[in-house]
């Protein structure tokens, strides 16, 4: 193995862990190698080993993350374990004597308190980079819309509307994703992506959240150890930002009959932009030009070598993180721990709003930024 090879370990090789494995295999020519995996679930281990063989990558297999860390084999670790395990694993990585750079799947943690502890611990380890897997930023149509907004084409952003109409949650190992105590709740588990995008488009931090949601269709006939799943399957969420911008999420997880899974609208004082996924189309227009002046752009990124489960965004996420690792402290992660913390705080506030039937302020769940 070449001296400049960046050696990766993957902690948690379920569906998303193996997706990261495949993405990294497409970066092999960039000096990347997966050298180790850790997972206590034997079927997941075996599937990951099959992948390694198909890529001709010899790997060490561990049942736990501590053994992987202690092995000293890895420069970078990917954390793609169930949500409720993130806090403990991240703290073990950050406190380990050997520095390991980290890409952690969303959400950062399931509670705001745990997120804050991770942020505080990481501040004491300047030799470690931590990036949060909010990779929707890299989907080509979303990235194009971000570019348009940042370029000032729409003027000061006033409203962001995001619709996700999709299929129900998939089955995961031991059905961990069927219960709020494990996931943080649907609005943390799934929707932290969209709250991250809202904050990015608004260019400001959130101040309060109002939500309405329920379990109306999905998982109601499922039973696990005598318990019925409690994860909501639809919601409306309104987020108010400190600069006066507002965001709205329309989530439905029993809407397979949709042409696009995500539709994003950003309206500024002088124009409007929209992004559609997976159609990969962006529309942009101005108030002055009106309907006849709306332009349609096909969004594409030729750098993507593997589309995977998220339209190439995971591949681009890895290229960005690899560049930060190789910069040896001169380049910050594209999506940092503060981004991860705030996206969770909005989700937690939304879950509480549904429970309490009122607006919930971000200070209630997080305190001062």
Coordinates of C-alpha atoms in Angstrom, one line a residue:
X1 CA 0.0 0.0 0.0
X2 CA 1.4 3.4 -1.0
X3 CA 2.5 5.7 1.8
X4 CA 0.0 8.4 0.8
X5 CA -2.9 6.0 0.8
X6 CA -5.8 7.2 3.1
X7 CA -6.9 4.2 5.0
X8 CA -10.6 3.9 5.9
X9 CA -12.5 1.9 8.5
X10 CA -16.2 1.6 8.4
X11 CA -18.0 1.2 11.7
X12 CA -21.4 -0.2 11.0
X13 CA -21.8 -2.1 7.7
X14 CA -25.5 -2.3 7.3
X15 CA -27.2 -0.8 4.2
X16 CA -25.6 2.7 4.6
X17 CA -22.2 1.3 5.6
X18 CA -22.0 -0.9 2.5
X19 CA -23.1 2.1 0.5
X20 CA -20.1 4.1 1.8
X21 CA -17.9 1.1 1.0
X22 CA -19.1 1.1 -2.6
X23 CA -18.6 4.9 -2.9
X24 CA -15.0 4.6 -1.5
X25 CA -14.3 1.8 -4.0
X26 CA -14.9 4.4 -6.8
X27 CA -12.3 6.6 -5.2
X28 CA -9.6 3.9 -5.3
X29 CA -7.7 5.8 -8.0
X30 CA -7.5 8.8 -5.6
X31 CA -5.5 6.8 -3.1
X32 CA -8.3 5.5 -0.9
X33 CA -8.4 2.0 0.6
X34 CA -11.0 0.5 3.0
X35 CA -8.8 -1.6 5.4
X36 CA -11.2 -2.5 8.2
X37 CA -14.8 -2.9 9.2
X38 CA -16.5 -3.2 12.6
X39 CA -20.0 -4.6 13.2
X40 CA -21.4 -7.0 15.8
X41 CA -24.1 -8.2 13.3
X42 CA -22.7 -11.3 11.5
X43 CA -24.9 -11.1 8.4
X44 CA -23.8 -7.5 7.8
X45 CA -20.2 -8.5 8.4
X46 CA -20.5 -11.2 5.7
X47 CA -22.1 -8.9 3.2
X48 CA -19.3 -6.4 3.7
X49 CA -16.7 -9.1 3.3
X50 CA -18.3 -10.2 0.0
X51 CA -18.0 -6.5 -1.2
X52 CA -14.4 -6.4 -0.1
X53 CA -13.6 -9.6 -2.1
X54 CA -15.4 -8.2 -5.2
X55 CA -13.1 -5.1 -4.9
X56 CA -10.0 -7.2 -4.2
X57 CA -9.6 -5.2 -0.9
X58 CA -8.2 -7.3 2.0
X59 CA -9.9 -6.1 5.2
X60 CA -9.7 -6.8 8.9
X61 CA -13.0 -7.6 10.5
X62 CA -13.9 -6.5 14.1
X63 CA -17.0 -7.1 16.1
X64 CA -16.7 -3.7 17.9
X65 CA -15.5 -0.2 17.1
X66 CA -13.0 -0.1 20.0
X67 CA -11.1 -3.0 18.6
X68 CA -11.0 -1.3 15.2
X69 CA -9.7 1.9 16.8
X70 CA -7.1 0.1 18.9
X71 CA -5.8 -1.7 15.8
X72 CA -4.2 1.5 14.5
X73 CA -5.0 0.5 11.0
X74 CA -7.1 3.5 10.0
X75 CA -6.7 7.2 9.3
X76 CA -10.4 7.8 8.8
X77 CA -13.5 6.1 10.2
X78 CA -17.0 6.2 8.8
X79 CA -19.7 5.9 11.5
X80 CA -22.8 4.4 9.9
X81 CA -24.3 2.6 12.9
X82 CA -27.9 3.0 14.3
X83 CA -28.6 6.6 15.4
X84 CA -28.8 5.9 19.1
X85 CA -25.2 4.5 19.1
X86 CA -23.6 7.6 17.5
X87 CA -22.9 9.5 20.8
X88 CA -21.0 6.7 22.5
X89 CA -19.0 5.7 19.4
X90 CA -18.1 9.4 18.6
X91 CA -16.9 10.0 22.1
X92 CA -14.8 6.9 22.0
X93 CA -13.2 8.0 18.7
X94 CA -12.6 11.6 19.9
X95 CA -11.1 10.4 23.2
X96 CA -8.9 7.7 21.6
X97 CA -5.1 8.4 21.8
X98 CA -4.7 7.8 18.1
X99 CA -6.4 10.6 16.0
X100 CA -9.0 9.3 13.5
X101 CA -10.8 11.7 11.2
X102 CA -14.6 11.0 11.2
X103 CA -17.4 11.1 8.7
X104 CA -20.6 10.4 10.8
X105 CA -23.9 9.6 9.2
X106 CA -26.8 11.9 10.0
X107 CA -28.2 12.6 12.5
X108 CA -25.1 13.6 14.5
X109 CA -26.8 12.2 17.7
X110 CA -30.5 11.7 18.7
X111 CA -30.5 14.4 21.4
X112 CA -29.3 18.0 21.5
X113 CA -27.4 17.3 24.8
X114 CA -25.4 14.5 23.2
X115 CA -24.7 16.6 20.2
X116 CA -23.3 19.4 22.4
X117 CA -21.1 17.0 24.3
X118 CA -19.6 15.7 21.1
X119 CA -19.0 19.3 19.8
X120 CA -17.3 20.2 23.1
X121 CA -15.1 17.1 23.1
X122 CA -14.1 17.6 19.5
X123 CA -13.0 21.2 20.2
X124 CA -10.3 19.7 22.4
X125 CA -9.0 17.6 19.5
X126 CA -7.7 20.0 16.8
X127 CA -5.9 17.0 15.2
X128 CA -9.3 15.4 14.3
X129 CA -11.7 16.4 11.5
X130 CA -15.4 15.5 11.9
X131 CA -17.8 15.9 9.0
X132 CA -21.6 15.2 9.4
X133 CA -23.3 13.2 6.6
X134 CA -25.8 15.8 5.5
X135 CA -25.0 14.9 1.9
X136 CA -28.3 16.3 0.3
X137 CA -26.3 19.5 -0.2
X138 CA -24.4 17.7 -2.9
X139 CA -27.2 16.4 -5.0
X140 CA -26.7 18.1 -8.4
X141 CA -30.0 20.0 -8.6
X142 CA -29.8 21.0 -4.9
X143 CA -26.1 22.2 -5.3
X144 CA -27.2 24.2 -8.4
X145 CA -30.0 25.9 -6.4
X146 CA -27.5 26.6 -3.6
X147 CA -25.2 28.2 -6.1
X148 CA -28.1 30.4 -7.5
X149 CA -29.1 31.5 -4.1
X150 CA -25.6 32.3 -3.0
X151 CA -25.1 34.2 -6.2
X152 CA -27.8 36.7 -5.3
X153 CA -30.0 35.9 -8.3
X154 CA -33.1 35.6 -6.1
X155 CA -32.3 38.5 -3.7
X156 CA -32.8 38.2 0.0
X157 CA -34.4 34.8 0.7
X158 CA -37.8 35.1 2.4
X159 CA -39.4 31.7 2.0
X160 CA -38.1 28.1 1.7
X161 CA -40.5 25.3 1.0
X162 CA -39.4 21.7 0.9
X163 CA -41.6 18.8 0.0
X164 CA -40.6 15.2 0.5
X165 CA -43.2 12.7 -0.7
X166 CA -41.7 9.2 -0.6
X167 CA -41.9 5.6 0.4
X168 CA -42.0 4.4 4.1
X169 CA -38.9 3.7 6.2
X170 CA -37.0 0.6 5.1
X171 CA -36.4 -2.4 7.3
X172 CA -33.2 -2.1 9.2
X173 CA -31.2 -4.5 11.4
X174 CA -33.3 -5.5 14.5
X175 CA -35.9 -3.0 13.4
X176 CA -34.1 -0.2 15.3
X177 CA -35.6 2.5 13.1
X178 CA -39.2 1.8 14.2
X179 CA -39.0 3.7 17.5
X180 CA -38.4 7.3 18.5
X181 CA -36.1 6.3 21.4
X182 CA -33.6 4.9 18.8
X183 CA -34.0 7.4 16.0
X184 CA -34.7 10.6 17.7
X185 CA -38.0 10.7 15.9
X186 CA -38.7 11.0 12.2
X187 CA -38.1 14.7 12.1
X188 CA -34.6 14.1 13.5
X189 CA -33.8 10.9 11.7
X190 CA -35.0 11.8 8.2
X191 CA -35.6 15.5 8.2
X192 CA -32.4 16.9 9.6
X193 CA -31.3 16.9 5.9
X194 CA -34.1 19.4 5.1
X195 CA -33.6 21.6 8.1
X196 CA -29.9 21.8 7.2
X197 CA -30.9 23.0 3.7
X198 CA -33.4 25.5 5.0
X199 CA -30.7 27.0 7.3
X200 CA -28.3 27.1 4.4
X201 CA -30.8 28.8 2.0
X202 CA -32.0 31.3 4.7
X203 CA -28.5 32.2 5.7
X204 CA -29.5 32.4 9.4
X205 CA -30.0 30.4 12.5
X206 CA -33.5 29.1 13.5
X207 CA -35.4 30.7 16.4
X208 CA -38.7 28.8 16.7
X209 CA -40.5 25.8 15.2
X210 CA -44.2 24.8 14.8
X211 CA -45.2 21.3 13.7
X212 CA -48.2 19.1 13.2
X213 CA -47.7 15.4 12.4
X214 CA -48.9 11.9 13.2
X215 CA -48.7 8.1 12.5
X216 CA -51.6 7.8 10.1
X217 CA -50.8 4.9 7.6
X218 CA -47.4 3.2 8.0
X219 CA -46.3 0.5 10.5
X220 CA -49.5 0.5 12.4
X221 CA -50.0 -3.2 11.9
X222 CA -46.4 -4.0 12.9
X223 CA -45.4 -5.4 16.4
X224 CA -41.9 -5.8 17.9
X225 CA -41.6 -7.4 21.3
X226 CA -45.2 -6.3 22.0
X227 CA -44.6 -2.7 20.9
X228 CA -46.2 -0.9 18.0
X229 CA -43.8 1.6 16.2
X230 CA -44.3 5.2 17.2
X231 CA -42.4 7.0 14.3
X232 CA -44.6 9.5 12.6
X233 CA -45.2 9.1 8.8
X234 CA -46.3 12.6 7.8
X235 CA -45.9 16.2 9.1
X236 CA -46.0 19.8 8.3
X237 CA -43.2 21.9 9.9
X238 CA -42.7 25.7 10.0
X239 CA -39.3 27.1 10.9
X240 CA -38.7 30.8 11.6
X241 CA -35.2 32.2 11.3
X242 CA -33.5 35.1 13.0
X243 CA -33.4 37.2 9.8
X244 CA -37.1 36.9 9.3
X245 CA -36.9 34.1 6.7
X246 CA -39.3 31.2 7.0
X247 CA -39.1 27.6 6.0
X248 CA -41.8 25.0 5.6
X249 CA -41.5 21.2 5.3
X250 CA -44.2 19.0 3.8
X251 CA -43.4 15.4 4.6
X252 CA -45.3 12.3 3.6
X253 CA -43.9 8.8 3.8
X254 CA -46.8 7.0 2.0
X255 CA -46.6 8.9 -1.3
X256 CA -44.9 6.4 -3.6
X257 CA -47.0 7.8 -6.5
X258 CA -44.8 10.9 -6.8
X259 CA -42.8 11.9 -9.8
X260 CA -40.2 13.6 -7.6
X261 CA -39.2 12.6 -4.1
X262 CA -38.0 16.0 -3.2
X263 CA -39.2 19.4 -4.5
X264 CA -37.5 22.5 -3.1
X265 CA -38.6 26.0 -3.6
X266 CA -36.7 29.1 -2.5
X267 CA -38.3 32.5 -3.0
X268 CA -36.4 35.8 -2.6
X269 CA -37.4 39.4 -2.8
X270 CA -36.7 39.5 -6.6
X271 CA -36.9 35.9 -7.8
X272 CA -37.7 32.2 -7.3
X273 CA -35.7 29.0 -7.7
X274 CA -36.8 25.4 -7.6
X275 CA -35.0 22.0 -7.6
X276 CA -36.5 18.6 -8.3
X277 CA -35.1 15.3 -7.3
X278 CA -34.6 12.7 -9.0
X279 CA -35.8 14.6 -12.1
X280 CA -32.6 16.6 -11.6
X281 CA -34.1 19.8 -12.9
X282 CA -33.7 23.4 -11.6
X283 CA -36.1 26.2 -12.5
X284 CA -35.3 29.9 -11.9
X285 CA -37.2 33.0 -12.7
X286 CA -37.5 36.6 -11.6
X287 CA -40.5 38.8 -10.7
X288 CA -39.6 41.2 -13.4
X289 CA -39.5 38.6 -16.2
X290 CA -42.6 36.7 -14.9
X291 CA -43.7 33.3 -16.0
X292 CA -42.5 33.6 -19.5
X293 CA -39.0 34.3 -18.3
X294 CA -38.6 31.1 -16.2
X295 CA -35.5 29.1 -17.2
X296 CA -35.2 25.3 -16.9
X297 CA -31.8 23.9 -16.3
X298 CA -30.8 20.2 -16.3
X299 CA -28.5 19.7 -13.3
X300 CA -25.5 17.4 -13.8
X301 CA -22.2 16.9 -12.2
X302 CA -19.6 15.1 -14.4
X303 CA -17.4 14.3 -11.4
X304 CA -19.8 11.7 -10.1
X305 CA -18.6 8.2 -10.8
X306 CA -21.3 6.4 -8.8
X307 CA -24.9 7.5 -8.4
X308 CA -25.8 5.0 -5.6
X309 CA -28.7 5.6 -3.3
X310 CA -28.6 9.4 -3.2
X311 CA -28.1 10.5 -6.8
X312 CA -24.3 10.8 -6.5
X313 CA -24.3 13.0 -3.4
X314 CA -22.6 10.5 -1.2
X315 CA -19.8 10.2 -3.8
X316 CA -19.3 14.0 -3.8
X317 CA -19.5 14.0 0.0
X318 CA -16.5 11.6 0.1
X319 CA -14.5 13.7 -2.4
X320 CA -15.0 16.8 -0.3
X321 CA -14.1 15.0 2.9
X322 CA -11.0 13.4 1.4
X323 CA -9.8 16.8 0.2
X324 CA -10.2 18.1 3.8
X325 CA -8.3 15.2 5.2
X326 CA -5.5 15.6 2.7
X327 CA -5.2 19.3 3.4
X328 CA -3.9 18.4 6.9
X329 CA -5.7 21.1 8.9
X330 CA -5.8 23.8 6.2
X331 CA -9.4 23.0 5.1
X332 CA -12.4 22.6 7.3
X333 CA -15.0 19.9 6.7
X334 CA -17.8 21.1 4.4
X335 CA -20.5 20.1 6.9
X336 CA -19.2 20.6 10.4
X337 CA -20.4 19.6 13.9
X338 CA -22.3 22.9 14.4
X339 CA -24.3 22.2 11.2
X340 CA -25.1 18.7 12.6
X341 CA -26.1 20.1 16.0
X342 CA -28.5 22.7 14.6
X343 CA -30.2 20.3 12.2
X344 CA -30.9 18.0 15.1
X345 CA -32.1 20.9 17.3
X346 CA -34.7 21.9 14.7
X347 CA -35.9 18.3 14.4
X348 CA -36.1 17.9 18.2
X349 CA -38.0 21.2 18.4
X350 CA -40.4 19.9 15.7
X351 CA -41.0 16.6 17.6
X352 CA -41.7 18.5 20.8
X353 CA -44.0 20.9 19.0
X354 CA -46.2 18.0 17.8
X355 CA -46.3 16.6 21.4
X356 CA -47.1 19.9 23.0
X357 CA -49.3 21.5 20.4
X358 CA -47.4 24.8 20.3
X359 CA -44.4 26.7 18.9
X360 CA -41.1 25.5 20.5
X361 CA -38.2 27.9 20.6
X362 CA -34.7 26.6 19.7
X363 CA -33.5 28.1 23.0
X364 CA -35.8 25.6 24.8
X365 CA -34.0 22.6 23.2
X366 CA -30.6 24.0 22.7
X367 CA -29.9 27.2 24.7
X368 CA -27.7 29.9 23.1
X369 CA -25.8 29.3 19.9

